[in-house]
Amino acid sequence: MKTKKQFQSPKGTFDILPEDQKYWEKVRKVVARVALGYGFERIDTPIIEDADIYALAGGETADVVEKQMYVFKSKGGDMLALRPEGTAGVMRAFLEHGMAQLPQPVKLYYIAPMFRYEQPQAGRYRQHHQAGFEIIGDQDPVYDAQLIHMYLVVGEELGLKSLSIEINSIGCAKCRPTYRAQLLRYYRSRTAKLCKDCKRRIKKNPLRLLDCKEEKCEQMRVNAPNLIDHLCQECHDHFKNVLEYLDETGVPYVLNPHLVRGFDYYTKTVFEVFLEDEHIEGGNEKTHQRAKLALGGGGRYDYLAKTLGGRETPGVGAGLGMERLIGVMKKQGIKAPPLYKPEVFLVQLGVLSKKKSLRLFEELRKAGIVVAEAFGKDSIKAQLRSADRLGVKMSLILGQKEAIDGVILLREMETGAQESVEMEKVVKVIKERLKK
Ligand code: HAM
């Protein structure tokens, strides 16, 4: 089939091109190093899961589940979803593989793509990546604080400046019913002013009203009763302890009583990570709504395991948005080391030398030397130009005569000085020169 169509990556998705890979590699390395330092092991779950997992975990009225999920029916008739978030799948894996039998808590991390059918705009994509951390099997507030601290450590090790944490507690099954009643009382007389979605949400799940991004609903939220004033003793003490541990580790945080998160699975502590004064802004030209975008967010989810059919197992976790993180790194001028930095360039001239060069290239590569070539080019000038462009320290020049004599010319690129080296010794000589 022939087509004249100019194909592009699907709306809201983008290619990560070679020139950007160094930033991704830097973030992946720092995340893995910090994760291991805090005792996290990596987990990879499938990109597709049973769609019910997200409806049960996140809540049917959560925007991500209700409006943004990519759901499809498989040929076998299963309703599957492209993973919109990582926590539900990790908890499914925890339960499926009996990880409750392991010493608790189990600390797991992942770096994975997520899919949400968003209205694409700066910092909001239909495919994004998260570095996620989950601590499952312990309800001690020390872990909430450790996780938040870890986030700052990731930021620090990446060289990011002015990260700040907003934190809140959204209570538990004990304190929420009373609060829910208060919230209903507050909103009942104001229902007419709510957006269409919130009018529906108020019947199913009034807490969700606090998470609405519509300006009129956000304004109404300002005077709504705060959950933090209605916490039961247990949640109150838990939150107090989290804050004390944060104080102890010197983590700067701001209490935000309006912070609620987009999924139903959260209990007690919730938090988000922002840049201190300069918020990454996502704009929507039509509505003039400019929401500040978080670099990451998370919280405690003590009922999630039970919701997914397992034994009650506490957990706390968070996800960092990799695209937003890399965007900030670039904005703050943070450098990432290049991934491809050849040290030697192999120049060949003539049929015999090209053949010999192939073998020499392999020997150099096996010896751990990063060697570049332009085997497709025949002129010495063109090849040396490529060598210059790559900024190599040395070039090896193999002409017909050298190939017959079993030698090679070694050229120091900075000075242009050349000398003849025996073919058998060349790897050793190059290694020594590179050490200097
Ligand atoms: P979330 O707040 O939905 O939480 O996403 C975490 C982070 O992913 C956000 O703070 C943001 O940086 C990034 N992010 C989310 N959506 C997009 C998007 N459309 N485009 C670009 N970046 C985005 C979760 O997903 C929870 N599973 C986090 C968690 C882990 N909670 C407990 N454990």
Short mmCIF file of N, CA and C in Angstrom, two decimals, residues 72-138:
data_model
loop_
_atom_site.label_atom_id
_atom_site.label_comp_id
_atom_site.label_asym_id
_atom_site.label_seq_id
_atom_site.Cartn_x
_atom_site.Cartn_y
_atom_site.Cartn_z
N PHE A 72 -9.02 -0.82 25.74
CA PHE A 72 -9.38 -1.56 24.52
C PHE A 72 -9.72 -3.00 24.86
N LYS A 73 -10.48 -3.58 23.96
CA LYS A 73 -10.87 -4.98 24.15
C LYS A 73 -9.88 -5.84 23.40
N SER A 74 -9.27 -6.81 24.07
CA SER A 74 -8.31 -7.68 23.37
C SER A 74 -9.08 -8.66 22.50
N LYS A 75 -8.35 -9.37 21.62
CA LYS A 75 -9.04 -10.33 20.74
C LYS A 75 -9.73 -11.40 21.57
N GLY A 76 -9.19 -11.69 22.75
CA GLY A 76 -9.81 -12.69 23.62
C GLY A 76 -10.99 -12.15 24.41
N GLY A 77 -11.26 -10.85 24.26
CA GLY A 77 -12.42 -10.26 24.91
C GLY A 77 -12.13 -9.61 26.26
N ASP A 78 -10.82 -9.56 26.67
CA ASP A 78 -10.51 -8.91 27.95
C ASP A 78 -10.48 -7.40 27.77
N MET A 79 -10.97 -6.68 28.77
CA MET A 79 -10.86 -5.21 28.74
C MET A 79 -9.52 -4.84 29.36
N LEU A 80 -8.64 -4.32 28.52
CA LEU A 80 -7.30 -3.96 29.01
C LEU A 80 -7.13 -2.45 28.94
N ALA A 81 -6.21 -1.94 29.75
CA ALA A 81 -5.91 -0.50 29.71
C ALA A 81 -4.41 -0.32 29.56
N LEU A 82 -4.02 0.73 28.81
CA LEU A 82 -2.62 1.13 28.81
C LEU A 82 -2.38 1.79 30.16
N ARG A 83 -1.33 1.41 30.82
CA ARG A 83 -1.06 1.89 32.18
C ARG A 83 -1.11 3.43 32.30
N PRO A 84 -2.09 3.96 33.05
CA PRO A 84 -2.12 5.42 33.23
C PRO A 84 -1.26 5.87 34.42
N GLU A 85 -0.92 4.91 35.31
CA GLU A 85 -0.13 5.24 36.50
C GLU A 85 0.46 3.93 37.03
N GLY A 86 1.49 4.03 37.88
CA GLY A 86 2.25 2.82 38.22
C GLY A 86 1.83 2.06 39.47
N THR A 87 1.19 2.74 40.42
CA THR A 87 0.99 2.14 41.74
C THR A 87 0.08 0.90 41.71
N ALA A 88 -1.02 0.99 40.97
CA ALA A 88 -1.98 -0.12 40.97
C ALA A 88 -1.33 -1.40 40.43
N GLY A 89 -0.55 -1.27 39.35
CA GLY A 89 0.11 -2.45 38.76
C GLY A 89 1.15 -3.04 39.70
N VAL A 90 1.87 -2.17 40.41
CA VAL A 90 2.89 -2.66 41.34
C VAL A 90 2.21 -3.40 42.50
N MET A 91 1.10 -2.86 42.98
CA MET A 91 0.38 -3.54 44.06
C MET A 91 -0.20 -4.87 43.56
N ARG A 92 -0.69 -4.88 42.33
CA ARG A 92 -1.18 -6.14 41.74
C ARG A 92 -0.05 -7.18 41.74
N ALA A 93 1.16 -6.75 41.34
CA ALA A 93 2.31 -7.66 41.29
C ALA A 93 2.69 -8.11 42.70
N PHE A 94 2.65 -7.19 43.66
CA PHE A 94 2.98 -7.50 45.05
C PHE A 94 2.07 -8.63 45.55
N LEU A 95 0.77 -8.49 45.26
CA LEU A 95 -0.21 -9.49 45.73
C LEU A 95 -0.04 -10.79 44.95
N GLU A 96 0.10 -10.67 43.64
CA GLU A 96 0.18 -11.86 42.79
C GLU A 96 1.38 -12.73 43.15
N HIS A 97 2.50 -12.10 43.51
CA HIS A 97 3.72 -12.86 43.76
C HIS A 97 3.97 -13.10 45.25
N GLY A 98 2.95 -12.91 46.06
CA GLY A 98 3.05 -13.21 47.49
C GLY A 98 4.16 -12.45 48.19
N MET A 99 4.38 -11.20 47.81
CA MET A 99 5.49 -10.46 48.41
C MET A 99 5.25 -10.11 49.87
N ALA A 100 4.03 -10.37 50.34
CA ALA A 100 3.74 -10.14 51.76
C ALA A 100 4.55 -11.12 52.62
N GLN A 101 5.02 -12.22 51.99
CA GLN A 101 5.82 -13.21 52.73
C GLN A 101 7.27 -12.73 52.92
N LEU A 102 7.68 -11.73 52.17
CA LEU A 102 9.05 -11.22 52.27
C LEU A 102 9.18 -10.34 53.51
N PRO A 103 10.40 -10.08 53.97
CA PRO A 103 10.53 -9.12 55.07
C PRO A 103 9.92 -7.78 54.65
N GLN A 104 9.12 -7.20 55.54
CA GLN A 104 8.41 -5.96 55.20
C GLN A 104 9.15 -4.75 55.76
N PRO A 105 9.09 -3.59 55.19
CA PRO A 105 8.39 -3.30 53.96
C PRO A 105 9.19 -3.75 52.73
N VAL A 106 8.47 -3.92 51.64
CA VAL A 106 9.12 -4.21 50.37
C VAL A 106 9.22 -2.88 49.63
N LYS A 107 10.46 -2.54 49.22
CA LYS A 107 10.65 -1.25 48.55
C LYS A 107 10.92 -1.49 47.07
N LEU A 108 10.07 -0.95 46.24
CA LEU A 108 10.17 -1.19 44.80
C LEU A 108 10.22 0.12 44.03
N TYR A 109 11.01 0.14 42.96
CA TYR A 109 11.00 1.34 42.11
C TYR A 109 10.87 0.96 40.65
N TYR A 110 10.42 1.90 39.85
CA TYR A 110 10.26 1.65 38.42
C TYR A 110 10.50 2.94 37.64
N ILE A 111 10.88 2.77 36.40
CA ILE A 111 10.97 3.90 35.47
C ILE A 111 10.18 3.43 34.26
N ALA A 112 9.05 4.05 34.00
CA ALA A 112 8.15 3.43 33.02
C ALA A 112 7.27 4.47 32.34
N PRO A 113 6.85 4.15 31.10
CA PRO A 113 5.92 5.06 30.41
C PRO A 113 4.49 4.91 30.92
N MET A 114 3.78 6.01 30.94
CA MET A 114 2.37 6.04 31.37
C MET A 114 1.57 6.68 30.24
N PHE A 115 0.30 6.34 30.15
CA PHE A 115 -0.52 6.84 29.04
C PHE A 115 -1.80 7.48 29.57
N ARG A 116 -2.00 8.73 29.22
CA ARG A 116 -3.23 9.42 29.63
C ARG A 116 -3.73 10.25 28.45
N TYR A 117 -5.01 10.13 28.19
CA TYR A 117 -5.58 10.87 27.06
C TYR A 117 -5.84 12.31 27.50
N GLU A 118 -4.76 13.06 27.60
CA GLU A 118 -4.83 14.45 28.07
C GLU A 118 -5.02 15.38 26.89
N GLN A 119 -5.40 16.62 27.17
CA GLN A 119 -5.33 17.66 26.16
C GLN A 119 -3.87 18.11 26.15
N PRO A 120 -3.10 17.78 25.12
CA PRO A 120 -1.66 18.04 25.19
C PRO A 120 -1.33 19.53 25.33
N GLN A 121 -0.39 19.83 26.17
CA GLN A 121 0.11 21.19 26.37
C GLN A 121 1.46 21.06 27.07
N ALA A 122 2.13 22.19 27.28
CA ALA A 122 3.46 22.14 27.89
C ALA A 122 3.40 21.33 29.19
N GLY A 123 4.24 20.31 29.31
CA GLY A 123 4.31 19.52 30.54
C GLY A 123 3.19 18.51 30.71
N ARG A 124 2.33 18.38 29.74
CA ARG A 124 1.22 17.42 29.82
C ARG A 124 1.14 16.66 28.50
N TYR A 125 1.47 15.40 28.56
CA TYR A 125 1.54 14.61 27.33
C TYR A 125 0.65 13.38 27.43
N ARG A 126 0.43 12.76 26.28
CA ARG A 126 -0.39 11.54 26.29
C ARG A 126 0.45 10.32 26.64
N GLN A 127 1.74 10.40 26.36
CA GLN A 127 2.66 9.40 26.91
C GLN A 127 3.70 10.15 27.72
N HIS A 128 3.78 9.85 29.00
CA HIS A 128 4.86 10.44 29.79
C HIS A 128 5.54 9.33 30.57
N HIS A 129 6.64 9.66 31.20
CA HIS A 129 7.38 8.64 31.96
C HIS A 129 7.46 9.04 33.42
N GLN A 130 7.37 8.06 34.26
CA GLN A 130 7.51 8.34 35.70
C GLN A 130 8.61 7.48 36.30
N ALA A 131 9.36 8.10 37.21
CA ALA A 131 10.23 7.33 38.08
C ALA A 131 9.43 7.19 39.37
N GLY A 132 9.02 5.98 39.67
CA GLY A 132 8.12 5.77 40.81
C GLY A 132 8.77 4.94 41.91
N PHE A 133 8.39 5.23 43.13
CA PHE A 133 8.92 4.50 44.30
C PHE A 133 7.75 4.07 45.16
N GLU A 134 7.73 2.82 45.58
CA GLU A 134 6.63 2.34 46.42
C GLU A 134 7.24 1.60 47.61
N ILE A 135 6.76 1.95 48.82
CA ILE A 135 7.19 1.23 50.02
C ILE A 135 5.94 0.51 50.54
N ILE A 136 5.92 -0.81 50.42
CA ILE A 136 4.71 -1.55 50.73
C ILE A 136 4.92 -2.45 51.95
N GLY A 137 3.94 -2.40 52.88
CA GLY A 137 3.96 -3.33 54.00
C GLY A 137 4.29 -2.70 55.34
N ASP A 138 4.31 -1.40 55.42
CA ASP A 138 4.57 -0.76 56.72
C ASP A 138 3.83 0.57 56.78
#
